[in-house]
PDB file of C-alpha atoms in Angstrom:
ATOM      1  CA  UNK A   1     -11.209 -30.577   2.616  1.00 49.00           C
ATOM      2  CA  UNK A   2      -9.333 -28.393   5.444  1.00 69.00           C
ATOM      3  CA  UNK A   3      -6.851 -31.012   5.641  1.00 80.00           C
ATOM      4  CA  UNK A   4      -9.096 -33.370   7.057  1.00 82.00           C
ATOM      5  CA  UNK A   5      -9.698 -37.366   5.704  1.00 89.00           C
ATOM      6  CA  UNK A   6     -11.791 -39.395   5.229  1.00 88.00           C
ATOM      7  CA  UNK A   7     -11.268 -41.563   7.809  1.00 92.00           C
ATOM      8  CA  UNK A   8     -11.126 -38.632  10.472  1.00 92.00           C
ATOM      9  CA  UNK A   9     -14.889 -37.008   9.136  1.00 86.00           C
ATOM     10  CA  UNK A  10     -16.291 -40.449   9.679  1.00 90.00           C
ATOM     11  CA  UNK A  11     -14.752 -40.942  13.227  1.00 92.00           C
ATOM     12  CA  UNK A  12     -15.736 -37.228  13.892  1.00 89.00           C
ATOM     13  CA  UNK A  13     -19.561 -38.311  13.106  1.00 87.00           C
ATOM     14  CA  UNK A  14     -19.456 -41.241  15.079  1.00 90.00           C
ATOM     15  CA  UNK A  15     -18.428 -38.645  17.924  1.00 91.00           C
ATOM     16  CA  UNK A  16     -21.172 -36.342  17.327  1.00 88.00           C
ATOM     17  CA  UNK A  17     -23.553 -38.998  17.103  1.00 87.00           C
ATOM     18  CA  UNK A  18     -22.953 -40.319  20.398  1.00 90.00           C
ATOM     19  CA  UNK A  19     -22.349 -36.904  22.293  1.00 90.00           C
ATOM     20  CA  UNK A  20     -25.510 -34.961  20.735  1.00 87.00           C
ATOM     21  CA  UNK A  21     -27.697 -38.349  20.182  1.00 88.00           C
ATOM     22  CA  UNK A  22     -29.629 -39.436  17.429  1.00 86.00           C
ATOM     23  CA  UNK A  23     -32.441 -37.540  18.073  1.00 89.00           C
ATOM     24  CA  UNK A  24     -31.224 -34.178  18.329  1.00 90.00           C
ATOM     25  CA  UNK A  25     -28.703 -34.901  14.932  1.00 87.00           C
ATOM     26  CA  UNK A  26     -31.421 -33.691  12.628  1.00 89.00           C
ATOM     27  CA  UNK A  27     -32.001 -30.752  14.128  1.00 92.00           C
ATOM     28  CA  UNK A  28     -28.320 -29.808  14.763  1.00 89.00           C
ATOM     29  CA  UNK A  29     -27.487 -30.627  11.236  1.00 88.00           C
ATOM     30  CA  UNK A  30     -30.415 -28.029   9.870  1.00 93.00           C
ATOM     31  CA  UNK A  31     -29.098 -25.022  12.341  1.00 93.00           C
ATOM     32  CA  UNK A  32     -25.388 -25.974  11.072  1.00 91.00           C
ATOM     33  CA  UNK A  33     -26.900 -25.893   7.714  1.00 94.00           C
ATOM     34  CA  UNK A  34     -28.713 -22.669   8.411  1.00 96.00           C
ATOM     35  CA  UNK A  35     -25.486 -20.724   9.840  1.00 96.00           C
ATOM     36  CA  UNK A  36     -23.547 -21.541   6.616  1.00 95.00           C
ATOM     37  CA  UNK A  37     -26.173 -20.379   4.564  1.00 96.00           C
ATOM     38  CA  UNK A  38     -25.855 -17.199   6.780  1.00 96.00           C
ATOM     39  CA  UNK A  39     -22.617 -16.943   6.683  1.00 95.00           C
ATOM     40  CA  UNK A  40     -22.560 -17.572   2.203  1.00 95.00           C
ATOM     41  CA  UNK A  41     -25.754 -14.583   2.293  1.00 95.00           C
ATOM     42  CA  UNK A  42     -23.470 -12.223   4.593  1.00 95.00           C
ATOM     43  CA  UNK A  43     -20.010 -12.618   2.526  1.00 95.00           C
ATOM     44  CA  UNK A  44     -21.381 -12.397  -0.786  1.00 94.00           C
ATOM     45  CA  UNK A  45     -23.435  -9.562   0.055  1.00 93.00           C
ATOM     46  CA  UNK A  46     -20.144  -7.636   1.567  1.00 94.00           C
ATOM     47  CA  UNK A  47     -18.385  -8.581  -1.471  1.00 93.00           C
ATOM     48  CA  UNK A  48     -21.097  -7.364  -4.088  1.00 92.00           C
ATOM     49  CA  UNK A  49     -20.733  -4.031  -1.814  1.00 91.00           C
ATOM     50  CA  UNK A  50     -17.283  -3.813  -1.806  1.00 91.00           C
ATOM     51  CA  UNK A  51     -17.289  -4.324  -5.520  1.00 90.00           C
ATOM     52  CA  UNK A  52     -19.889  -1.922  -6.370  1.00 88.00           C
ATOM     53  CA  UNK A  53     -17.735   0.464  -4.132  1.00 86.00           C
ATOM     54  CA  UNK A  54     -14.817   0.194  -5.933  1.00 84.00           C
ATOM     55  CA  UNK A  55     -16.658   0.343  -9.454  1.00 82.00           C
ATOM     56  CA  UNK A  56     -18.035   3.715  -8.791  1.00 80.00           C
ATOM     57  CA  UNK A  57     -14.869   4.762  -7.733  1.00 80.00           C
ATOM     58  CA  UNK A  58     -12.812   3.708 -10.526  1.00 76.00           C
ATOM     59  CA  UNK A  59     -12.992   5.611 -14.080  1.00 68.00           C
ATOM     60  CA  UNK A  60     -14.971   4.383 -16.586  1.00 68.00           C
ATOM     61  CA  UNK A  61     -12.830   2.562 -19.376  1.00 68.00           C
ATOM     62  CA  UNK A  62     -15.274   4.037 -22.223  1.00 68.00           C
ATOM     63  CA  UNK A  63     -14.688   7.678 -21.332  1.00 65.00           C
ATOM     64  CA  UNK A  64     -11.893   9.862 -22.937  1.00 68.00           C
ATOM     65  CA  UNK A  65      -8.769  10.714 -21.397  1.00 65.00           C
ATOM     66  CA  UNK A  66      -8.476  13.743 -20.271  1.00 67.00           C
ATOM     67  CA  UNK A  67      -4.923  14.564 -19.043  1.00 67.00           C
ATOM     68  CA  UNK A  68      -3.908  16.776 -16.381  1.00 68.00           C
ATOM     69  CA  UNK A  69      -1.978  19.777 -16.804  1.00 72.00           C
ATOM     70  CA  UNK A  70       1.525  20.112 -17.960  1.00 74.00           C
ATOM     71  CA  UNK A  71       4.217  20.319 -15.217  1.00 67.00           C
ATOM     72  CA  UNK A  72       7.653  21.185 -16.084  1.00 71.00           C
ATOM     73  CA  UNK A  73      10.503  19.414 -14.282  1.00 68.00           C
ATOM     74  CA  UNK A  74      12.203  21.637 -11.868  1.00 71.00           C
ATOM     75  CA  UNK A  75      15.883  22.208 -13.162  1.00 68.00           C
ATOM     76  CA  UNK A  76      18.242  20.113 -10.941  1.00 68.00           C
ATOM     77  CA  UNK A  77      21.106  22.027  -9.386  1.00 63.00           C
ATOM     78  CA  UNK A  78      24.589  21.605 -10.877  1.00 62.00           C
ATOM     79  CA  UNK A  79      27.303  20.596  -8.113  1.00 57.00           C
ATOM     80  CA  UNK A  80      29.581  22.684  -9.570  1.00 59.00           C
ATOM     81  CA  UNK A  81      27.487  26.156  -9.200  1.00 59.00           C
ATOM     82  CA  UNK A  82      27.242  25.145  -5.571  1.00 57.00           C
ATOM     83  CA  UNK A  83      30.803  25.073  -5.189  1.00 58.00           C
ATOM     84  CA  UNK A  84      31.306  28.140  -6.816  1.00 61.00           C
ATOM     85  CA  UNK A  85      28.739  29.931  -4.866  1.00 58.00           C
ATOM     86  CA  UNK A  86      30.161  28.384  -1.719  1.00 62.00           C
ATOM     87  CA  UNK A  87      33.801  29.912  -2.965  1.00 61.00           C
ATOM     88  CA  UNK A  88      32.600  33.477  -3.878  1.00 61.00           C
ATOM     89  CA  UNK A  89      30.844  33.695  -0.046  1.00 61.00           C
ATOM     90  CA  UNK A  90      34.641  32.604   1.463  1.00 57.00           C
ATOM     91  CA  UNK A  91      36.223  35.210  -0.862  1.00 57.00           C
ATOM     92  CA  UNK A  92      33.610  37.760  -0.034  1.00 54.00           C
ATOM     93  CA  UNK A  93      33.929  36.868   3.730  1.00 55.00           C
ATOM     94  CA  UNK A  94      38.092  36.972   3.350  1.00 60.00           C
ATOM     95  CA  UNK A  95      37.730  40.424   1.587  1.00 57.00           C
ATOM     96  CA  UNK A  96      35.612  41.909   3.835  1.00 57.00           C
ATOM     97  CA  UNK A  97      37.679  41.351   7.169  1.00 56.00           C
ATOM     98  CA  UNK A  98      40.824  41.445   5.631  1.00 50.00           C
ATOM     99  CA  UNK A  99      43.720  43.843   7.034  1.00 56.00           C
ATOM    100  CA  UNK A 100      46.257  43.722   4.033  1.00 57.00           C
ATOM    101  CA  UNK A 101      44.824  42.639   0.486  1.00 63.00           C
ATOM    102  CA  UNK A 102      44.656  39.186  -0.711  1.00 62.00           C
ATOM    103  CA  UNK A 103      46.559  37.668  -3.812  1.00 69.00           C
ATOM    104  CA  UNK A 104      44.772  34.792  -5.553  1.00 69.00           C
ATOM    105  CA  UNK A 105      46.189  33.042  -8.457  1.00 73.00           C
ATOM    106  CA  UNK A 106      44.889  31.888 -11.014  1.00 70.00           C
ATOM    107  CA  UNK A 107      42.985  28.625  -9.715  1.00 71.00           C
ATOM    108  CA  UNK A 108      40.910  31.079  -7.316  1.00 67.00           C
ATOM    109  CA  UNK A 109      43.459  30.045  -4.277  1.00 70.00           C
ATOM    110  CA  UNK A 110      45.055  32.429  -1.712  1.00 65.00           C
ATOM    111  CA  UNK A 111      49.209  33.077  -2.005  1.00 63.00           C
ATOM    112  CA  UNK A 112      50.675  33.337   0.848  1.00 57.00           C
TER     113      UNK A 112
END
């Protein structure tokens, strides 16, 4: 019990008896008792309320399932189309300020 012995709960008693005194054990041993009891009462009713909380809150295992609504997966973006896109803006951007016109083979790169 708590990590305590035997030996060491009788030499605590003995300690208690002498520093509190015979006559005043009994009555110390009924408050101690009485705080403990206290203490049980207080716990036990947080932990019925606490439980009762979390019943009310949680769905009832007897009542149908009723799913949510459908949500389609947003399509992920190919890397590819993003380097495409980012290619056509350079071109564009080449084009636009350009002087003389541009030659491009046939990978999409610029000839000198």
């Amino acid at each position: 019990m708590f990590g305590i012995s035997f030996t060491h709960l009788i030499i605590l008693a003995v300690i208690v008896l002498i520093v509190v005194g015979p006559e005043q054990l009994p009555d110390m041993a009924r408050n101690i008792a009485r705080m403990l009891n206290e203490w049980r009462r207080a716990t036990s009713d947080i932990q019925s309320s606490l439980v009762n909380d979390f019943r009310d809150k949680m769905p009832r295992q007897d009542a149908p399932f009723q799913p949510g609504p459908e949500v389609e997966p947003e399509p992920q973006p190919d890397a590819n189309l993003h380097h495409e896109h980012s290619q056509l803006e350079l071109s564009l951007d080449e084009v636009g300020t350009a002087d003389a016109p541009v030659k491009v083979d046939d990978d999409g790169d610029k000839k000198s």
